[in-house]
Amino acid sequence: MRITGTGHASMRIDTAAGSILCDPWVNPAYFASWFPFPDNSRLDWETLGNVDYLYVSHLHRDHFDAEHLKRFINKKATVLLPEYPTSQLEDELRELGFTSFLRTKSDEVHELDGGLKIMIQALISPTDGPIGDSSLWVEHDGIRVLNQNDARPTDLSRFNELGHVHAHMLQFSGAIWYPMVYELPDAAKTAFGKQKRDRQFDRTWRYIDDLKADHVFPIAGPPCFLDDELWQFNDIFGDEGNIFPDQAVFLEEYAKVGGTNGIVLLPGSVTSLTAAGEAETTHPVPVDEFFANKQAHLEEMRERKAPIIAAEKASWRHPEIDVLGELKKRIEPLLEESIYMAQGVGGPVRFDFTDSFGPTGEILESIVVDFPGKQVRPYAGEKVRYRFKTGRALVEHLIHIDEGDWVNSLFLSCRFSAARIGQYNEFVYAFFKCLSEERLQYAEGWYDEHEKAVEAEDTQFGDWTVQRRCPHLKADLSRFGVVDGNVLTCQLHGWKFDLPSGRCLTSVGHKIRASKTE
């Protein structure tokens, strides 16, 4: 089996029974804020895209690059489709010209031509990707590979059941806007960022230890930020609170916990795997040398990609759009139908729209999405718990393209600032991910079922008896739970719970059941 690195979470898997291209991403994503690093735009995509199978793990735009898929990927390729609750991924791929689909069943092995076996595990909570994330397991001629990309399953036991894995590809770096965009003192941002950075690595070590593969490949990040307004997010300034460590940092941190089997794939790197557990890798340039010159590579990319960013920015403004009126038309019917998410948000959310392409500049208009009042209206000076500030042009563009997922566009762009009073509230972001009838109905149904689920099984932490499954996303706390004093932390996503009261310390809702042995 041969693995060719094609950038970020993308790779091409070649076997004697066929080839699979995974998650090809080349063009900038999220309002031209994210770019793949190292740069993969100069690869021979005509050749790389001539494959038998295509696997797109989910709809995040650093995995689903519509322009690149349309231009370079063989439309005769069979799409290995995760079992998702909505048809959006298939619909969008069909619009690009793909016609052959294998609709997989989650956690079931499918045997393809020539003895090639695949299994896709789909995660389908409203907080997994843009309504869904997935991992791909591949086996041929006794060699097994798990491409976990940036999915976060509660455990990897299903993959272990299928036999020893020779290569494990997984995320290790950040892919979020927290804490950088929050209006906090620099010292607080650094402290929160360091906590997140450490938690990312801890989660990665846990997954690696679960699977015990022969070789570990850090993938799915980090992106790089080439716009001058976002340049500070690149991890080149010695900031211990930066959440975007690169592959070279991964190898350093992995070595600290005894890891010796890490392999970095640059775009164009090729690893040949054998059933005996051997891996031979060739690189287009020496890996150590490449990352030693990271800043120079970024500066060269910034200059070369500047016209692309400028062209994207020129397309965003639509001053003819009545932002308030259009948001009322789109969002108010969804507010009327929302029960769980509206109750979960529990108050108005304020948006300040500026005259720039981000949070700086003069505020032109302030509106409120009033969840209890079920309306979108002008801001009336009232106190709000959640506030966002971004460029009016960005929201004009979202309306212009009828974007139904502000998380997979505006928020991941980091072109905004945020402030809140109190805890993180996942329902805020869940709702703005579901600005379509199909997504809203699915998320509401999921929360309804989730709220009614009875957690009967327990686990023990010293003299504390605690429900075994985390109230957040059902992680197994017997494996991911850590208790310090009276606080339990689920290390899968970093959520904390006060055991005496059961209260979630990280977000609104999600009370845990816990009792202390007398």
Short mmCIF file of C-alpha atoms in Angstrom, two decimals, residues 50-431:
data_model
loop_
_atom_site.label_atom_id
_atom_site.label_comp_id
_atom_site.label_asym_id
_atom_site.label_seq_id
_atom_site.Cartn_x
_atom_site.Cartn_y
_atom_site.Cartn_z
CA ASN A 50 -7.33 10.34 -11.72
CA VAL A 51 -8.50 7.87 -9.08
CA ASP A 52 -10.95 5.00 -8.69
CA TYR A 53 -12.55 6.24 -5.47
CA LEU A 54 -13.15 9.59 -3.79
CA TYR A 55 -13.68 10.01 -0.06
CA VAL A 56 -14.84 13.36 1.30
CA SER A 57 -15.06 13.00 5.06
CA HIS A 58 -17.42 15.93 5.63
CA LEU A 59 -18.50 19.32 4.35
CA HIS A 60 -16.04 21.58 6.15
CA ARG A 61 -14.47 23.63 3.36
CA ASP A 62 -10.93 22.57 4.25
CA HIS A 63 -12.08 19.03 3.33
CA PHE A 64 -14.69 19.77 0.67
CA ASP A 65 -13.12 22.04 -1.97
CA ALA A 66 -15.84 22.34 -4.61
CA GLU A 67 -13.74 24.26 -7.12
CA HIS A 68 -10.89 21.76 -6.94
CA LEU A 69 -13.17 18.72 -7.04
CA LYS A 70 -14.92 20.06 -10.11
CA ARG A 71 -11.74 20.90 -11.99
CA PHE A 72 -9.32 18.08 -11.18
CA ILE A 73 -11.01 14.96 -9.79
CA ASN A 74 -12.11 12.15 -12.12
CA LYS A 75 -15.93 12.27 -12.30
CA LYS A 76 -15.98 8.51 -12.96
CA ALA A 77 -14.57 7.92 -9.48
CA THR A 78 -16.94 6.16 -7.11
CA VAL A 79 -17.69 8.33 -4.09
CA LEU A 80 -17.43 6.51 -0.75
CA LEU A 81 -20.29 8.25 1.01
CA PRO A 82 -20.60 8.39 4.82
CA GLU A 83 -24.00 7.56 6.28
CA TYR A 84 -25.17 11.06 7.18
CA PRO A 85 -28.65 12.14 8.31
CA THR A 86 -28.98 14.71 5.52
CA SER A 87 -28.24 14.37 1.81
CA GLN A 88 -26.28 17.60 1.50
CA LEU A 89 -22.86 16.03 0.88
CA GLU A 90 -24.21 13.78 -1.89
CA ASP A 91 -26.26 16.62 -3.37
CA GLU A 92 -23.27 18.94 -3.58
CA LEU A 93 -21.06 16.25 -5.10
CA ARG A 94 -23.72 15.47 -7.71
CA GLU A 95 -23.84 19.17 -8.62
CA LEU A 96 -20.10 18.95 -9.32
CA GLY A 97 -20.62 16.06 -11.76
CA PHE A 98 -20.09 12.93 -9.68
CA THR A 99 -22.63 10.20 -10.48
CA SER A 100 -21.34 6.99 -8.87
CA PHE A 101 -21.92 6.65 -5.11
CA LEU A 102 -21.38 3.84 -2.63
CA ARG A 103 -23.69 4.67 0.25
CA THR A 104 -21.91 3.03 3.15
CA LYS A 105 -23.39 1.89 6.43
CA SER A 106 -21.62 3.33 9.43
CA ASP A 107 -19.29 0.84 11.14
CA GLU A 108 -19.90 -1.83 8.48
CA VAL A 109 -17.09 -3.22 6.31
CA HIS A 110 -17.72 -3.00 2.56
CA GLU A 111 -15.69 -5.15 0.18
CA LEU A 112 -14.90 -3.49 -3.15
CA ASP A 113 -13.38 -4.94 -6.31
CA GLY A 114 -10.10 -6.80 -6.00
CA GLY A 115 -10.42 -7.48 -2.29
CA LEU A 116 -10.17 -3.83 -1.25
CA LYS A 117 -12.10 -3.33 1.98
CA ILE A 118 -13.29 -0.04 3.47
CA MET A 119 -15.30 1.04 6.47
CA ILE A 120 -16.55 4.54 7.24
CA GLN A 121 -17.57 5.51 10.75
CA ALA A 122 -19.94 8.46 10.66
CA LEU A 123 -20.44 10.82 13.61
CA ILE A 124 -23.77 12.58 13.37
CA SER A 125 -24.39 14.89 16.32
CA PRO A 126 -25.18 18.56 15.53
CA THR A 127 -21.73 19.48 16.86
CA ASP A 128 -19.80 17.02 14.64
CA GLY A 129 -18.48 19.01 11.71
CA PRO A 130 -21.21 20.69 9.67
CA ILE A 131 -23.77 18.05 10.72
CA GLY A 132 -21.47 15.07 10.43
CA ASP A 133 -17.83 14.02 10.44
CA SER A 134 -16.30 10.66 9.63
CA SER A 135 -13.23 8.40 9.55
CA LEU A 136 -12.13 5.99 6.82
CA TRP A 137 -10.61 2.55 7.48
CA VAL A 138 -8.97 0.76 4.53
CA GLU A 139 -7.59 -2.79 4.22
CA HIS A 140 -5.88 -4.50 1.32
CA ASP A 141 -3.53 -7.47 1.20
CA GLY A 142 -3.21 -7.58 4.98
CA ILE A 143 -2.34 -3.87 5.38
CA ARG A 144 -4.75 -1.68 7.35
CA VAL A 145 -4.91 2.11 7.51
CA LEU A 146 -7.15 4.42 9.56
CA ASN A 147 -7.65 7.94 8.23
CA GLN A 148 -9.28 9.54 11.28
CA ASN A 149 -8.74 13.07 9.83
CA ASP A 150 -10.29 15.50 12.35
CA ALA A 151 -13.14 13.26 13.55
CA ARG A 152 -13.45 12.72 17.30
CA PRO A 153 -15.06 9.35 17.96
CA THR A 154 -15.66 8.49 21.59
CA ASP A 155 -13.35 5.51 21.16
CA LEU A 156 -11.56 3.54 18.45
CA SER A 157 -12.70 0.09 19.57
CA ARG A 158 -14.59 -0.66 16.34
CA PHE A 159 -11.41 -0.19 14.32
CA ASN A 160 -9.40 -2.33 16.75
CA GLU A 161 -11.89 -5.16 16.26
CA LEU A 162 -10.93 -5.33 12.58
CA GLY A 163 -7.28 -6.13 13.24
CA HIS A 164 -3.99 -4.40 13.91
CA VAL A 165 -3.67 -1.03 12.15
CA HIS A 166 -0.40 -0.26 10.37
CA ALA A 167 -0.90 3.48 9.77
CA HIS A 168 -2.97 5.94 11.81
CA MET A 169 -3.64 9.42 10.40
CA LEU A 170 -5.17 11.91 12.82
CA GLN A 171 -5.53 15.58 13.72
CA PHE A 172 -3.35 17.15 16.40
CA SER A 173 -3.68 20.91 15.81
CA GLY A 174 -6.45 23.45 16.29
CA ALA A 175 -9.27 24.08 13.84
CA ILE A 176 -11.40 26.63 15.64
CA TRP A 177 -11.66 30.34 16.48
CA TYR A 178 -11.24 30.03 20.24
CA PRO A 179 -9.74 31.81 22.09
CA MET A 180 -8.17 34.15 19.52
CA VAL A 181 -11.30 36.09 18.54
CA TYR A 182 -12.58 36.67 22.08
CA GLU A 183 -12.35 40.16 23.50
CA LEU A 184 -10.10 39.22 26.40
CA PRO A 185 -6.86 40.56 27.87
CA ASP A 186 -3.80 39.14 26.13
CA ALA A 187 -2.75 37.25 29.26
CA ALA A 188 -6.13 35.50 29.42
CA LYS A 189 -6.02 34.63 25.72
CA THR A 190 -2.58 33.09 26.20
CA ALA A 191 -3.69 31.09 29.23
CA PHE A 192 -6.83 29.78 27.53
CA GLY A 193 -4.90 29.07 24.34
CA LYS A 194 -2.26 27.09 26.21
CA GLN A 195 -4.99 25.05 27.90
CA LYS A 196 -6.53 24.29 24.53
CA ARG A 197 -3.16 23.48 22.93
CA ASP A 198 -2.32 21.07 25.76
CA ARG A 199 -5.77 19.48 25.58
CA GLN A 200 -5.39 18.95 21.82
CA PHE A 201 -2.17 17.04 22.36
CA ASP A 202 -3.61 15.05 25.29
CA ARG A 203 -6.54 13.95 23.14
CA THR A 204 -4.18 12.98 20.33
CA TRP A 205 -2.02 10.87 22.67
CA ARG A 206 -5.15 9.14 23.94
CA TYR A 207 -6.24 8.18 20.42
CA ILE A 208 -2.74 7.00 19.51
CA ASP A 209 -2.59 4.86 22.63
CA ASP A 210 -6.04 3.43 21.88
CA LEU A 211 -5.12 2.21 18.41
CA LYS A 212 -1.44 1.34 18.89
CA ALA A 213 -0.72 1.52 15.18
CA ASP A 214 2.76 0.86 13.83
CA HIS A 215 3.01 4.37 12.44
CA VAL A 216 1.33 7.68 13.26
CA PHE A 217 0.83 10.47 10.71
CA PRO A 218 -0.12 13.97 11.96
CA ILE A 219 -2.61 15.45 9.46
CA ALA A 220 -5.61 17.80 9.17
CA GLY A 221 -3.79 20.91 10.19
CA PRO A 222 -2.75 23.43 10.86
CA PRO A 223 -3.95 25.85 8.20
CA CYS A 224 -1.95 29.00 7.56
CA PHE A 225 -3.25 32.57 7.54
CA LEU A 226 -1.90 34.75 4.72
CA ASP A 227 -4.10 37.85 5.01
CA ASP A 228 -2.26 40.62 6.88
CA GLU A 229 -5.28 40.96 9.21
CA LEU A 230 -4.91 37.32 10.32
CA TRP A 231 -1.14 36.82 10.04
CA GLN A 232 -0.73 36.77 13.85
CA PHE A 233 -2.56 33.43 14.04
CA ASN A 234 0.40 31.58 12.48
CA ASP A 235 2.51 29.74 15.04
CA ILE A 236 5.78 31.55 14.26
CA PHE A 237 5.98 33.99 17.16
CA GLY A 238 6.87 31.69 20.07
CA ASP A 239 3.40 32.07 21.57
CA GLU A 240 2.69 29.18 23.93
CA GLY A 241 -1.02 29.98 23.61
CA ASN A 242 -1.15 29.52 19.84
CA ILE A 243 -3.55 26.67 19.05
CA PHE A 244 -2.05 25.93 15.60
CA PRO A 245 1.17 23.97 16.25
CA ASP A 246 2.61 22.37 13.11
CA GLN A 247 3.84 18.87 12.28
CA ALA A 248 7.38 19.59 13.49
CA VAL A 249 6.01 20.66 16.88
CA PHE A 250 3.92 17.48 16.92
CA LEU A 251 7.07 15.37 16.57
CA GLU A 252 8.73 17.29 19.43
CA GLU A 253 5.75 16.93 21.76
CA TYR A 254 5.20 13.30 20.77
CA ALA A 255 8.81 12.50 21.65
CA LYS A 256 8.22 13.93 25.16
CA VAL A 257 5.60 11.22 25.79
CA GLY A 258 7.78 8.48 24.29
CA GLY A 259 6.51 8.59 20.72
CA THR A 260 9.03 7.34 18.16
CA ASN A 261 6.80 6.22 15.28
CA GLY A 262 5.64 9.56 13.87
CA ILE A 263 5.86 10.23 10.13
CA VAL A 264 5.24 13.64 8.56
CA LEU A 265 3.79 13.78 5.07
CA LEU A 266 4.63 16.90 3.11
CA PRO A 267 2.70 17.46 -0.13
CA GLY A 268 4.41 15.00 -2.45
CA SER A 269 5.80 12.72 0.29
CA VAL A 270 5.23 9.01 -0.35
CA THR A 271 5.11 6.24 2.26
CA SER A 272 5.14 2.57 1.25
CA LEU A 273 3.64 0.24 3.86
CA THR A 274 4.09 -3.50 4.26
CA ALA A 275 2.07 -6.05 6.22
CA ALA A 276 5.16 -6.60 8.38
CA GLY A 277 4.78 -3.08 9.74
CA GLU A 278 7.58 -1.51 7.72
CA ALA A 279 7.25 2.01 6.33
CA GLU A 280 9.60 3.62 3.86
CA THR A 281 9.06 7.32 3.20
CA THR A 282 10.51 9.68 0.60
CA HIS A 283 10.05 13.45 0.73
CA PRO A 284 10.27 16.20 -1.92
CA VAL A 285 12.49 18.18 0.50
CA PRO A 286 13.94 17.31 3.93
CA VAL A 287 11.21 17.72 6.57
CA ASP A 288 13.44 19.29 9.24
CA GLU A 289 14.85 21.77 6.77
CA PHE A 290 11.40 22.72 5.52
CA PHE A 291 9.99 23.56 8.97
CA ALA A 292 13.20 25.32 10.02
CA ASN A 293 12.40 27.78 7.25
CA LYS A 294 8.67 27.96 7.98
CA GLN A 295 8.45 31.74 8.25
CA ALA A 296 10.21 32.23 4.91
CA HIS A 297 7.83 29.75 3.27
CA LEU A 298 4.85 31.60 4.73
CA GLU A 299 6.11 34.98 3.61
CA GLU A 300 6.64 33.68 0.07
CA MET A 301 3.13 32.21 0.08
CA ARG A 302 1.66 35.45 1.42
CA GLU A 303 3.12 37.44 -1.48
CA ARG A 304 2.10 34.85 -4.08
CA LYS A 305 -1.46 34.42 -2.80
CA ALA A 306 -2.19 38.11 -2.16
CA PRO A 307 -4.00 38.58 -5.51
CA ILE A 308 -6.29 35.63 -4.66
CA ILE A 309 -7.24 37.20 -1.33
CA ALA A 310 -7.79 40.59 -2.97
CA ALA A 311 -10.05 39.06 -5.64
CA GLU A 312 -12.12 37.25 -3.00
CA LYS A 313 -12.55 40.41 -0.94
CA ALA A 314 -13.71 42.28 -4.02
CA SER A 315 -16.61 39.84 -4.37
CA TRP A 316 -18.06 40.17 -0.87
CA ARG A 317 -19.75 43.56 -0.80
CA HIS A 318 -23.43 43.69 -1.79
CA PRO A 319 -24.61 47.10 -0.54
CA GLU A 320 -27.95 46.65 -2.28
CA ILE A 321 -28.92 43.98 0.26
CA ASP A 322 -31.16 44.94 3.18
CA VAL A 323 -29.34 42.90 5.81
CA LEU A 324 -31.94 43.23 8.56
CA GLY A 325 -34.83 42.50 6.22
CA GLU A 326 -33.18 39.49 4.64
CA LEU A 327 -32.14 38.03 8.01
CA LYS A 328 -35.70 38.44 9.29
CA LYS A 329 -36.96 36.59 6.23
CA ARG A 330 -34.48 33.71 6.65
CA ILE A 331 -34.07 33.34 10.39
CA GLU A 332 -37.45 34.15 11.94
CA PRO A 333 -39.23 31.07 10.50
CA LEU A 334 -36.44 28.91 11.95
CA LEU A 335 -36.77 30.60 15.34
CA GLU A 336 -40.47 29.77 15.30
CA GLU A 337 -39.69 26.09 14.75
CA SER A 338 -36.78 25.84 17.16
CA ILE A 339 -37.47 24.45 20.61
CA TYR A 340 -34.32 22.93 22.09
CA MET A 341 -31.77 25.23 20.50
CA ALA A 342 -33.84 28.37 21.16
CA GLN A 343 -34.31 27.38 24.80
CA GLY A 344 -30.63 26.49 25.01
CA VAL A 345 -29.54 29.92 23.80
CA GLY A 346 -32.08 31.46 26.13
CA GLY A 347 -31.67 35.13 25.23
CA PRO A 348 -30.87 37.62 22.49
CA VAL A 349 -27.63 37.39 20.49
CA ARG A 350 -26.25 40.69 19.23
CA PHE A 351 -24.41 41.24 15.94
CA ASP A 352 -22.47 44.44 15.23
CA PHE A 353 -21.71 44.96 11.54
CA THR A 354 -18.69 47.11 10.65
CA ASP A 355 -17.51 48.89 7.51
CA SER A 356 -14.41 46.63 7.24
CA PHE A 357 -13.88 42.95 6.47
CA GLY A 358 -13.67 42.10 10.16
CA PRO A 359 -14.26 43.41 13.69
CA THR A 360 -12.25 46.61 13.27
CA GLY A 361 -13.75 49.77 11.85
CA GLU A 362 -16.91 51.76 12.41
CA ILE A 363 -20.11 49.92 13.41
CA LEU A 364 -22.70 50.53 10.70
CA GLU A 365 -25.59 48.53 12.11
CA SER A 366 -26.41 46.41 15.16
CA ILE A 367 -29.10 43.75 15.16
CA VAL A 368 -30.35 41.17 17.61
CA VAL A 369 -31.42 37.61 16.98
CA ASP A 370 -33.96 37.36 19.81
CA PHE A 371 -34.42 33.68 20.61
CA PRO A 372 -37.12 34.04 23.32
CA GLY A 373 -38.95 36.68 21.24
CA LYS A 374 -38.58 34.62 18.03
CA GLN A 375 -37.57 37.64 15.99
CA VAL A 376 -34.66 39.42 14.31
CA ARG A 377 -34.76 43.13 15.12
CA PRO A 378 -32.59 46.22 15.55
CA TYR A 379 -30.50 46.27 18.71
CA ALA A 380 -32.32 48.34 21.34
CA GLY A 381 -29.51 48.86 23.84
CA GLU A 382 -30.42 45.95 26.08
CA LYS A 383 -27.83 43.81 27.87
CA VAL A 384 -26.98 40.62 25.99
CA ARG A 385 -24.92 37.59 27.01
CA TYR A 386 -23.55 36.87 23.53
CA ARG A 387 -22.16 39.39 21.06
CA PHE A 388 -20.38 39.11 17.72
CA LYS A 389 -18.73 41.86 15.67
CA THR A 390 -17.86 41.36 12.00
CA GLY A 391 -17.82 43.09 8.64
CA ARG A 392 -21.20 43.89 7.16
CA ALA A 393 -19.83 42.82 3.77
CA LEU A 394 -19.30 39.27 5.04
CA VAL A 395 -22.94 38.96 6.10
CA GLU A 396 -24.06 40.55 2.83
CA HIS A 397 -22.14 37.82 1.02
CA LEU A 398 -23.64 35.05 3.20
CA ILE A 399 -27.09 36.34 2.29
CA HIS A 400 -26.14 36.70 -1.39
CA ILE A 401 -25.03 33.05 -1.68
CA ASP A 402 -27.85 31.84 0.63
CA GLU A 403 -25.35 30.25 3.02
CA GLY A 404 -27.09 27.98 5.52
CA ASP A 405 -24.08 27.41 7.76
CA TRP A 406 -22.44 30.44 9.35
CA VAL A 407 -20.06 28.22 11.36
CA ASN A 408 -18.63 26.70 8.17
CA SER A 409 -18.07 30.16 6.70
CA LEU A 410 -18.10 33.20 8.96
CA PHE A 411 -16.98 31.78 12.31
CA LEU A 412 -14.20 29.53 11.03
CA SER A 413 -12.86 32.51 9.08
CA CYS A 414 -11.83 34.13 12.39
CA ARG A 415 -12.85 37.45 10.77
CA PHE A 416 -14.91 38.46 13.78
CA SER A 417 -14.63 39.17 17.48
CA ALA A 418 -16.80 37.70 20.20
CA ALA A 419 -17.75 38.50 23.76
CA ARG A 420 -19.91 36.65 26.22
CA ILE A 421 -21.06 36.86 29.80
CA GLY A 422 -20.75 33.50 31.52
CA GLN A 423 -20.15 30.09 30.03
CA TYR A 424 -19.70 28.87 26.50
CA ASN A 425 -23.04 27.96 24.95
CA GLU A 426 -22.90 25.29 22.24
CA PHE A 427 -26.52 26.02 21.23
CA VAL A 428 -25.51 29.44 19.86
CA TYR A 429 -23.14 27.91 17.35
CA ALA A 430 -25.38 24.89 16.71
CA PHE A 431 -28.22 27.16 15.66
#
